[in-house]
Structures are given as structure tokens and as C-alpha cells.
Short mmCIF file of C-alpha atoms in Angstrom, two decimals:
data_model
loop_
_atom_site.label_atom_id
_atom_site.label_comp_id
_atom_site.label_asym_id
_atom_site.label_seq_id
_atom_site.Cartn_x
_atom_site.Cartn_y
_atom_site.Cartn_z
CA MET A 1 20.86 -4.35 -14.00
CA LYS A 2 17.22 -3.32 -14.26
CA CYS A 3 15.93 0.10 -13.24
CA ILE A 4 12.40 0.26 -11.85
CA LEU A 5 10.83 3.70 -12.01
CA LEU A 6 7.91 4.15 -9.63
CA ALA A 7 5.28 6.10 -11.57
CA ALA A 8 1.93 4.66 -10.48
CA GLY A 9 0.85 7.54 -8.25
CA TYR A 10 -1.98 9.95 -9.00
CA ALA A 11 -0.30 13.23 -7.93
CA THR A 12 -3.49 14.69 -6.51
CA ARG A 13 -1.61 17.63 -4.98
CA LEU A 14 -0.69 18.78 -8.48
CA TYR A 15 -4.28 18.98 -9.73
CA PRO A 16 -5.44 20.22 -12.19
CA LEU A 17 -2.06 19.80 -13.93
CA THR A 18 -1.94 16.05 -13.31
CA GLU A 19 -5.64 15.25 -13.24
CA ASN A 20 -5.36 13.64 -16.67
CA PHE A 21 -1.58 13.49 -17.13
CA PRO A 22 1.16 11.65 -15.19
CA LYS A 23 3.54 13.70 -13.07
CA PRO A 24 6.71 11.79 -14.14
CA LEU A 25 6.15 12.93 -17.74
CA LEU A 26 5.98 16.62 -16.86
CA LYS A 27 8.82 18.54 -18.45
CA VAL A 28 11.66 20.22 -16.62
CA GLY A 29 13.56 22.20 -19.20
CA GLU A 30 13.79 20.20 -22.41
CA LYS A 31 13.16 16.77 -20.88
CA THR A 32 10.60 14.90 -18.84
CA ILE A 33 11.36 14.04 -15.23
CA LEU A 34 11.81 10.38 -16.21
CA ASP A 35 14.22 11.30 -19.00
CA TRP A 36 16.45 13.19 -16.56
CA LEU A 37 16.65 10.09 -14.36
CA MET A 38 17.15 7.59 -17.18
CA ASP A 39 19.74 9.56 -19.10
CA ASP A 40 21.90 9.68 -15.98
CA VAL A 41 22.14 5.90 -15.50
CA LYS A 42 21.54 4.58 -19.02
CA GLU A 43 25.09 3.21 -19.32
CA LEU A 44 24.48 0.93 -16.33
CA VAL A 45 20.98 -0.28 -17.16
CA ASP A 46 19.87 -2.86 -19.73
CA GLU A 47 16.13 -2.21 -19.25
CA PHE A 48 14.03 0.54 -17.70
CA ILE A 49 10.74 -0.61 -16.19
CA VAL A 50 8.12 2.07 -15.64
CA ILE A 51 5.33 1.02 -13.26
CA SER A 52 2.16 2.93 -14.11
CA ASN A 53 -1.42 2.84 -12.96
CA HIS A 54 -4.07 1.94 -15.55
CA LYS A 55 -5.33 5.52 -15.82
CA PHE A 56 -2.01 6.82 -17.17
CA ALA A 57 -0.57 3.71 -18.81
CA GLY A 58 -1.43 4.96 -22.30
CA HIS A 59 0.59 8.15 -21.77
CA PHE A 60 3.65 6.16 -20.70
CA GLN A 61 3.27 3.68 -23.56
CA ALA A 62 3.14 6.49 -26.12
CA TRP A 63 6.20 8.12 -24.57
CA ALA A 64 8.10 4.83 -24.43
CA GLY A 65 7.19 4.01 -28.01
CA ALA A 66 8.91 7.15 -29.22
CA HIS A 67 12.01 6.52 -27.09
CA THR A 68 15.41 5.11 -28.03
CA LEU A 69 16.14 3.51 -24.65
CA PRO A 70 14.83 0.02 -23.75
CA ILE A 71 11.65 0.75 -21.77
CA THR A 72 8.92 -1.61 -20.58
CA VAL A 73 5.73 -0.10 -19.20
CA VAL A 74 3.91 -2.18 -16.58
CA ASP A 75 0.26 -1.34 -15.93
CA ASP A 76 -0.62 -2.25 -12.33
CA GLY A 77 -4.35 -2.24 -13.14
CA THR A 78 -5.46 0.43 -10.65
CA SER A 79 -7.50 3.45 -11.69
CA THR A 80 -7.90 5.59 -8.57
CA ASN A 81 -5.76 6.94 -5.76
CA GLU A 82 -7.91 5.02 -3.28
CA THR A 83 -7.28 1.65 -4.95
CA ARG A 84 -3.53 2.08 -5.63
CA LEU A 85 -1.35 -0.91 -4.80
CA GLY A 86 1.38 1.04 -3.02
CA ALA A 87 5.04 1.27 -4.03
CA VAL A 88 6.28 -2.02 -2.53
CA LYS A 89 3.43 -4.05 -4.03
CA ASP A 90 4.04 -2.30 -7.36
CA ILE A 91 7.68 -3.40 -7.29
CA GLN A 92 6.63 -6.98 -6.54
CA TYR A 93 4.01 -6.85 -9.30
CA ALA A 94 6.64 -5.84 -11.86
CA VAL A 95 9.15 -8.42 -10.60
CA ASP A 96 6.57 -11.20 -10.91
CA LYS A 97 5.16 -10.07 -14.25
CA LEU A 98 8.57 -9.71 -15.92
CA GLY A 99 10.40 -12.48 -14.09
CA ILE A 100 13.15 -10.13 -12.92
CA ASP A 101 16.13 -12.02 -11.51
CA GLU A 102 18.97 -9.51 -11.31
CA ASP A 103 20.07 -6.46 -9.36
CA VAL A 104 17.58 -3.60 -9.40
CA LEU A 105 17.85 0.17 -9.05
CA VAL A 106 14.52 1.54 -7.79
CA LEU A 107 13.80 5.25 -8.24
CA ALA A 108 10.80 7.43 -7.47
CA GLY A 109 9.70 8.90 -10.78
CA ASP A 110 9.00 12.41 -9.45
CA ASN A 111 12.48 13.58 -8.39
CA VAL A 112 14.97 15.69 -10.33
CA LEU A 113 18.57 15.66 -9.13
CA ASP A 114 21.57 17.98 -9.40
CA PHE A 115 23.96 15.01 -9.03
CA SER A 116 24.54 11.67 -10.72
CA LEU A 117 23.25 8.36 -9.35
CA VAL A 118 26.11 6.42 -10.96
CA PRO A 119 28.46 6.62 -7.91
CA PHE A 120 25.60 5.38 -5.72
CA VAL A 121 25.17 2.28 -7.89
CA ARG A 122 28.94 1.73 -7.93
CA PHE A 123 28.96 2.00 -4.14
CA GLY A 124 26.44 -0.83 -3.89
CA GLN A 125 28.29 -2.96 -6.42
CA GLU A 126 31.66 -2.45 -4.72
CA ASN A 127 30.25 -3.23 -1.29
CA GLY A 128 28.31 -6.23 -2.53
CA CYS A 129 25.15 -5.37 -0.63
CA SER A 130 21.83 -3.62 -1.06
CA CYS A 131 22.09 0.11 -0.31
CA ILE A 132 20.04 3.20 0.27
CA MET A 133 20.97 6.87 0.11
CA CYS A 134 20.85 9.33 3.00
CA TYR A 135 21.26 13.03 3.69
CA GLU A 136 21.26 15.40 6.65
CA GLU A 137 17.80 16.71 7.53
CA ASN A 138 17.89 19.00 10.54
CA GLU A 139 14.25 20.10 10.64
CA LEU A 140 12.25 17.95 13.06
CA ALA A 141 8.94 18.31 11.21
CA LYS A 142 10.54 17.01 8.02
CA GLN A 143 12.28 14.18 9.88
CA GLN A 144 8.88 13.06 11.14
CA ARG A 145 7.51 12.90 7.59
CA THR A 146 10.25 10.75 6.09
CA ALA A 147 12.42 7.73 6.87
CA ILE A 148 15.29 8.15 9.33
CA ILE A 149 18.27 5.81 9.76
CA THR A 150 21.27 5.39 12.01
CA THR A 151 24.56 3.89 10.83
CA ASN A 152 27.82 2.62 12.26
CA PRO A 153 31.26 3.93 11.20
CA ASP A 154 31.27 1.48 8.26
CA ASN A 155 28.02 2.95 6.88
CA VAL A 156 26.06 -0.17 7.85
CA ILE A 157 22.44 0.68 8.71
CA THR A 158 21.75 0.01 12.40
CA SER A 159 18.16 1.29 12.55
CA TYR A 160 15.59 2.38 9.98
CA GLU A 161 12.24 3.98 10.83
CA GLU A 162 9.50 5.38 8.59
CA LYS A 163 8.07 8.69 9.87
CA PRO A 164 9.35 8.41 13.46
CA LYS A 165 7.76 10.57 16.15
CA GLU A 166 11.12 10.72 17.93
CA PRO A 167 13.88 10.47 15.30
CA LYS A 168 17.07 8.75 16.41
CA SER A 169 19.25 10.79 14.05
CA SER A 170 19.11 13.43 11.33
CA LEU A 171 19.89 11.02 8.48
CA ALA A 172 16.88 11.06 6.14
CA VAL A 173 16.34 8.64 3.27
CA PRO A 174 15.30 9.79 -0.23
CA PRO A 175 13.45 7.34 -2.53
CA PHE A 176 16.47 5.78 -4.29
CA TYR A 177 17.35 2.14 -3.62
CA TYR A 178 19.88 -0.38 -4.95
CA TYR A 179 18.83 -3.99 -4.34
CA LEU A 180 20.80 -7.14 -5.00
CA ALA A 181 18.88 -9.80 -6.94
CA GLU A 182 18.87 -12.09 -3.91
CA ASP A 183 17.24 -9.36 -1.80
CA VAL A 184 14.55 -8.53 -4.36
CA LYS A 185 13.36 -12.11 -3.90
CA LYS A 186 12.63 -11.32 -0.24
CA ILE A 187 9.79 -8.88 -0.97
CA PRO A 188 7.05 -11.55 -0.64
CA ALA A 189 8.44 -12.59 2.74
CA ALA A 190 8.52 -8.95 3.85
CA LEU A 191 4.89 -8.41 2.85
CA GLU A 192 3.88 -11.67 4.53
CA ALA A 193 5.59 -10.45 7.71
CA GLY A 194 3.52 -7.24 7.68
CA CYS A 195 5.93 -4.89 5.93
CA GLY A 196 4.27 -1.62 4.94
CA TYR A 197 3.58 -1.41 1.23
CA ASP A 198 2.64 2.19 0.45
CA ALA A 199 5.95 4.00 1.10
CA PRO A 200 8.76 2.71 -1.16
CA GLY A 201 11.20 2.67 1.76
CA SER A 202 9.13 0.24 3.81
CA PHE A 203 10.79 -2.76 2.19
CA ALA A 204 14.26 -1.26 2.70
CA ALA A 205 13.43 -0.74 6.37
CA TRP A 206 12.38 -4.39 6.73
CA LEU A 207 15.35 -5.64 4.71
CA SER A 208 17.87 -3.70 6.80
CA SER A 209 16.83 -5.73 9.86
CA HIS A 210 17.31 -9.03 8.00
CA THR A 211 20.58 -8.49 6.15
CA THR A 212 23.51 -6.08 5.95
CA MET A 213 22.62 -2.87 4.13
CA LYS A 214 24.73 0.24 3.74
CA ALA A 215 23.97 3.93 3.34
CA TYR A 216 25.54 6.25 0.77
CA ARG A 217 25.66 9.98 1.53
CA MET A 218 23.73 11.97 -1.05
CA PRO A 219 26.29 14.26 -2.75
CA GLY A 220 23.92 17.01 -3.88
CA SER A 221 20.30 18.12 -3.83
CA ARG A 222 17.09 16.60 -5.06
CA TYR A 223 13.99 18.42 -6.20
CA ASP A 224 10.92 16.55 -4.98
CA ILE A 225 7.98 17.65 -7.09
CA GLY A 226 5.04 17.40 -4.71
CA ASN A 227 2.85 20.37 -5.58
CA LEU A 228 2.50 23.17 -8.12
CA GLU A 229 4.83 25.48 -6.18
CA SER A 230 7.63 22.90 -6.07
CA TYR A 231 7.18 22.15 -9.78
CA GLU A 232 7.57 25.82 -10.68
CA LYS A 233 10.67 26.00 -8.48
CA VAL A 234 12.22 23.01 -10.22
CA LYS A 235 11.53 24.43 -13.67
CA ALA A 236 13.22 27.68 -12.67
CA SER A 237 16.28 25.76 -11.42
CA TYR A 238 16.66 23.06 -14.07
CA LYS A 239 19.85 24.46 -15.52
CA GLY A 240 21.69 23.21 -12.45
CA VAL A 241 20.57 19.63 -12.98
CA VAL A 242 23.08 17.02 -14.13
CA LYS A 243 22.69 16.41 -17.87
#
């Protein structure tokens, strides 16, 4: 299995900290954000693929070069926030460039977790289908800023909406996705059909209406580093993160 780490954003809300340095390589405790994610699933993954923009590719290449895990850095060629490809097109770019033809775990590179992702991957493997994660979000304003799903009693996704004005449930979707190899091949068809490409969950939303996908309940908390305040909060709480 490959693990694609989405790290091509420009983190403008973290300026000046990230004006000339990539957010996924910021440290939380003794490790970078990416190292927390990779160390958790390294026993399941044969290659980590970090998708970077051109502006920060050198930082990721230097970091990868000093690493012991198998890491490939993919430069998507963009240099500004305005010209970014978007998460779904970045995934497709990496798949095409590297000829990926196996199951893929896709993770946003700016989240630190207090739980392991291993059971989530096992859930997808045991069910034999692509899967997303979900958690209860009871604040309407936050529901309207994220993806919301509904499921049946067997955890099969029955609806999936990005940033709904009128959410159908309180099940929100964090940016962690397990895709079967056969479903990864459907990204071009999704884009051709008008699938959104900026939010990473746009492809999952499209895919859930074309094949059976299941949802796994998130067993803990995630720390989404979106601004300076959230970064300081994560650093203060890192001791509770799975090691």
C-alpha cells in the first residue's frame, strides 16, 4: 500500500511562520507533523509519497533525504496559492507520475492525531471497499464548513456533501481516505464529470455515489493546524498524541 501525504498547500493563515517554510514540516514535540503521521502507519506502507508545491519542494527533499523511511517527494510545479492544483488534481498528478497501481491511504499533511490510523486501514481491508472516516460534529457552523455524510446501519455511505447549507446529519468527515486501487483509477472520470478538485474529499463524495463506500468512526481527536493559535495549542498538547 502507498500513502499519499497532501502537502502542497501554502498555509497562508500561518504567516509569517509558513511564508517560507512548509506547514507539514513544523515540529510538534520532537517530530514534524509528517513524522507523526508516517510513524503511525509505517508497518503498513511500502512507500510514502509527499505531494509538494514547487516553492517548498526543496524543504521536503532535504527532509526526505535525511529520513530512514521510503519517501518520494512529488513537486506539482505550482508556486503560488492562486495557481495551486487542488488536492484531487494533486493526487491524480502523483498517481500518473509514479504509475501507482495499488491501494492508497491519503492523508492531509497538517493534522496531528491522538489515535492510530492502523485500525482504519484494517477496516477498509477487511470490508474490501474504499472508506472514509467520520466523527460527530454538533456545531452547525462547523458542519457547514466541512463534509457531511449519512450512513445506513452497515456503515455504507448513503449521502456525502461538501459544505452543505442544510446538513443531513452530524457526521463530519476528516481528511483521511482509504482507496482501493481500482477506485484510484476513477479519479480522471470523476474530474471529467465535474468533480470538485480543491477539497480532498470531493473525490470521495463523487466515488460514494458510484460504488459502495463505508465510514469508520474516528476513535479519538485530531488537531487540525490551521492558524498560529491552533499550532500553539497542538504543541502544548503533543504529549497526548499516539507515538
